[in-house]
Short mmCIF file of C-alpha atoms in Angstrom, two decimals:
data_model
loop_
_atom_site.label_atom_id
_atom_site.label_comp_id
_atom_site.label_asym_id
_atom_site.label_seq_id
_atom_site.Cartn_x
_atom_site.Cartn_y
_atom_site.Cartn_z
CA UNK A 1 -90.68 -2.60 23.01
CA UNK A 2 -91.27 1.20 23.32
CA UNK A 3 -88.53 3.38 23.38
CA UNK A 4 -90.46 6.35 24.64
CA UNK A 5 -91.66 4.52 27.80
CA UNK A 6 -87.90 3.47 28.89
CA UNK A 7 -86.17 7.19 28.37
CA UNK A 8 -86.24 9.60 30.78
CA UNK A 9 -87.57 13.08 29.65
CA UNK A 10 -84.44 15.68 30.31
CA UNK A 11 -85.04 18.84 32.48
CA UNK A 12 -85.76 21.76 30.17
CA UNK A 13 -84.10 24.09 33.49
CA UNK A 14 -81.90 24.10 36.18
CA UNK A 15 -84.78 25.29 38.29
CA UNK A 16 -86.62 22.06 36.89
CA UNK A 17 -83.91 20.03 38.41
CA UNK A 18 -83.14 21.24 41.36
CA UNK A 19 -87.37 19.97 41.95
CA UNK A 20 -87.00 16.73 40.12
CA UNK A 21 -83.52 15.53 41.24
CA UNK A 22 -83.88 13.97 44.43
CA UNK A 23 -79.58 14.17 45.58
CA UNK A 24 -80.05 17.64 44.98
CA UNK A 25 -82.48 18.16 47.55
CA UNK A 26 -80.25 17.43 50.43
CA UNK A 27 -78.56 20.60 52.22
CA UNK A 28 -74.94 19.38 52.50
CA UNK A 29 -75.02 18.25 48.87
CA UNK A 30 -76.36 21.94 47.82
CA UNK A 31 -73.56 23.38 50.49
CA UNK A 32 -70.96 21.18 48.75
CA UNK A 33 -72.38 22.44 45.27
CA UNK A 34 -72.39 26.00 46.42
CA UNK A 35 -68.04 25.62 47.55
CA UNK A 36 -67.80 23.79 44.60
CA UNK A 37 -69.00 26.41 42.28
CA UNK A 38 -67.67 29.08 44.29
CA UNK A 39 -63.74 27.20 43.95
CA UNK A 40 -64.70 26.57 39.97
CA UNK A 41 -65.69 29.86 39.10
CA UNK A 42 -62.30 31.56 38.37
CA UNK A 43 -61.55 28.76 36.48
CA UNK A 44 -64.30 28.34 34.32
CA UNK A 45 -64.45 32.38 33.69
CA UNK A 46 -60.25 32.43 32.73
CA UNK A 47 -61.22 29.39 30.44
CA UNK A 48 -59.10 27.13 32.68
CA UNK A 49 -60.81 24.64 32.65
CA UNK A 50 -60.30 23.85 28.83
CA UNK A 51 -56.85 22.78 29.57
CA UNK A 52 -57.95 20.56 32.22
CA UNK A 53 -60.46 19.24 29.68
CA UNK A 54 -57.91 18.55 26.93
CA UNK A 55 -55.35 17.01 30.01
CA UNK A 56 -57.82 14.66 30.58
CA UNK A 57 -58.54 13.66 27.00
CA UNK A 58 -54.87 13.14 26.05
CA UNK A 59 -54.76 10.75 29.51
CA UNK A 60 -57.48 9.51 28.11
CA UNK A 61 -55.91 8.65 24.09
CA UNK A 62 -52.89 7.45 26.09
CA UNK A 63 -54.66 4.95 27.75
CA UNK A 64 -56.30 4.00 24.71
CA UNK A 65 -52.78 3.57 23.31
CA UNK A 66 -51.22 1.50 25.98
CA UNK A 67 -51.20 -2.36 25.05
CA UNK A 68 -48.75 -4.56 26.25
CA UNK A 69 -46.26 -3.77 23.67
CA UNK A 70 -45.96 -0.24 24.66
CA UNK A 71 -46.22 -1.09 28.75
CA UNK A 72 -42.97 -3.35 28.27
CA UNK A 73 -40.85 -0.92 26.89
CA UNK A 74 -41.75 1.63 28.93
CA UNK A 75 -41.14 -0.72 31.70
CA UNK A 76 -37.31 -1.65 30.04
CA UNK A 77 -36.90 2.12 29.76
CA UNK A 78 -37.90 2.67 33.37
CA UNK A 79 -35.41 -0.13 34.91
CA UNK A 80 -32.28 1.24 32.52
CA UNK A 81 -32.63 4.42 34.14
CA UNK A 82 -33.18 3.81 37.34
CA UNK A 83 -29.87 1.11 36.74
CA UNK A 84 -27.71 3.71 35.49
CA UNK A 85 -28.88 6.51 38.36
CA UNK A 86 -28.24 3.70 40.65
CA UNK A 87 -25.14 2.68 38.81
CA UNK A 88 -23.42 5.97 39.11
CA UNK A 89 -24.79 7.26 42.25
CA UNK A 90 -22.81 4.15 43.98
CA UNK A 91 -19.88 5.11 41.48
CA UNK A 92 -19.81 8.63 43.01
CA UNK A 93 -20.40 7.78 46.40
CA UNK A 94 -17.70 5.04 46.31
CA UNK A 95 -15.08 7.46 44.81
CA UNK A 96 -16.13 9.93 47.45
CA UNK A 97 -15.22 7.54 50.43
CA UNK A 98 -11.86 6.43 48.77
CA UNK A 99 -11.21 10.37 48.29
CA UNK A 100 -11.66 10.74 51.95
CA UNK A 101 -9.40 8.12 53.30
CA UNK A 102 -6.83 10.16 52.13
CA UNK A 103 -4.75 11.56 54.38
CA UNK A 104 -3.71 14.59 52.09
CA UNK A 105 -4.72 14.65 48.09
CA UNK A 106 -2.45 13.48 45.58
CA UNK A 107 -0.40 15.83 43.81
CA UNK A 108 -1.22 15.81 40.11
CA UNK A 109 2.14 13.81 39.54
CA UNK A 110 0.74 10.99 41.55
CA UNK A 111 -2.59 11.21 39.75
CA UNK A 112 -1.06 11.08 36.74
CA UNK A 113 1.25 8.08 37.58
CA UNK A 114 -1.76 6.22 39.02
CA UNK A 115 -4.04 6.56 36.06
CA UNK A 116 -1.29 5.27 33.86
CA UNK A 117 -0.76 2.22 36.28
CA UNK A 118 -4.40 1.67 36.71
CA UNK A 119 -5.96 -0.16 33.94
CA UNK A 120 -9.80 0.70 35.39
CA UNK A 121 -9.19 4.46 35.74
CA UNK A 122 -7.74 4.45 32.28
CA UNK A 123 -10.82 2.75 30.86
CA UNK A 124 -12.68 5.61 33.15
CA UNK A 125 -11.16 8.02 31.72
CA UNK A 126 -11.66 7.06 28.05
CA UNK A 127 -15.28 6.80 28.92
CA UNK A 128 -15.34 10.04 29.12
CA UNK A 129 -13.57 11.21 26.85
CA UNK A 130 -15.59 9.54 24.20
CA UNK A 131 -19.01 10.73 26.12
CA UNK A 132 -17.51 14.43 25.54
CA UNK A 133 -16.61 13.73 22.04
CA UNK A 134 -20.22 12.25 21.53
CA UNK A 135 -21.50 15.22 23.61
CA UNK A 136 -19.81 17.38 20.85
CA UNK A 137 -20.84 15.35 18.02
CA UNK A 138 -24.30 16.23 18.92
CA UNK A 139 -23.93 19.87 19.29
CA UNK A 140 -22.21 20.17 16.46
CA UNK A 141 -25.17 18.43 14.44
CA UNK A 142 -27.74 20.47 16.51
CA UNK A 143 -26.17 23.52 15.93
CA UNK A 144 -25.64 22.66 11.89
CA UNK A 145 -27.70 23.40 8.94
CA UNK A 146 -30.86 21.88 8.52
CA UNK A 147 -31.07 19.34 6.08
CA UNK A 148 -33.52 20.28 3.25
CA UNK A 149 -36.43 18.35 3.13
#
């Protein structure tokens, strides 16, 4: 087999293939071209268009990435979000209602008296106390000396 004979000999100019190329010889596709161009050009002269370049080359090398592995636990990451959004969006909109009902507030006394009664709003309430403690923790270390290397 001959190589030569199956390749197709490039344009050396744009002129050349605006002749040779036979799409590029209909009107609309020239008018589309011409809009095209026309939309591209601040984008290509502010060197824009490297960044959409590179975007679409680290798309690409995360694709690459993705087996089936990495799919499932960004699948399980995905669904324990969404759970605890869901999870403490009803939370908040079930406190709301039962805030409502009320005919006036509590006073604090009667807060007070209730969360010492109430062995749920207790365990609430140490919840968060540990999340601010573990909040704290965290700024604390953020916030620290770095550790040498």
């Amino acid at each position: 087999m001959n190589n030569e004979s199956t390749t197709v000999s490039a344009p050396h100019s744009l002129e050349q293939l605006l002749k040779t190329s036979p799409e590029l010889q209909d009107q609309a596709t020239l008018d589309g071209l011409s809009d095209l161009i026309t939309k591209a050009a601040p984008i290509i002269q502010g060197r824009r268009l490297h960044n959409i370049i590179d975007l679409l080359a680290a798309t690409s090398d995360v694709i690459e990435m993705a087996d089936d592995n990495m799919v499932q636990k960004l699948m399980a990451l995905y669904e324990e979000g969404i759970g605890g959004a869901w999870a403490i969006s009803n939370a908040l909109r079930y406190a709301a209602v039962q805030a409502a009902h009320d005919e006036t507030p509590p006073t604090i006394w009667q807060s007070l008296r209730r969360l010492s009664k109430d062995e749920d709003a207790r365990r609430g309430l140490s919840m968060a106390i540990n999340l601010a403690a573990e909040l704290g923790r965290q700024a604390k270390a953020a916030n620290g000396p770095m550790p040498e290397d």
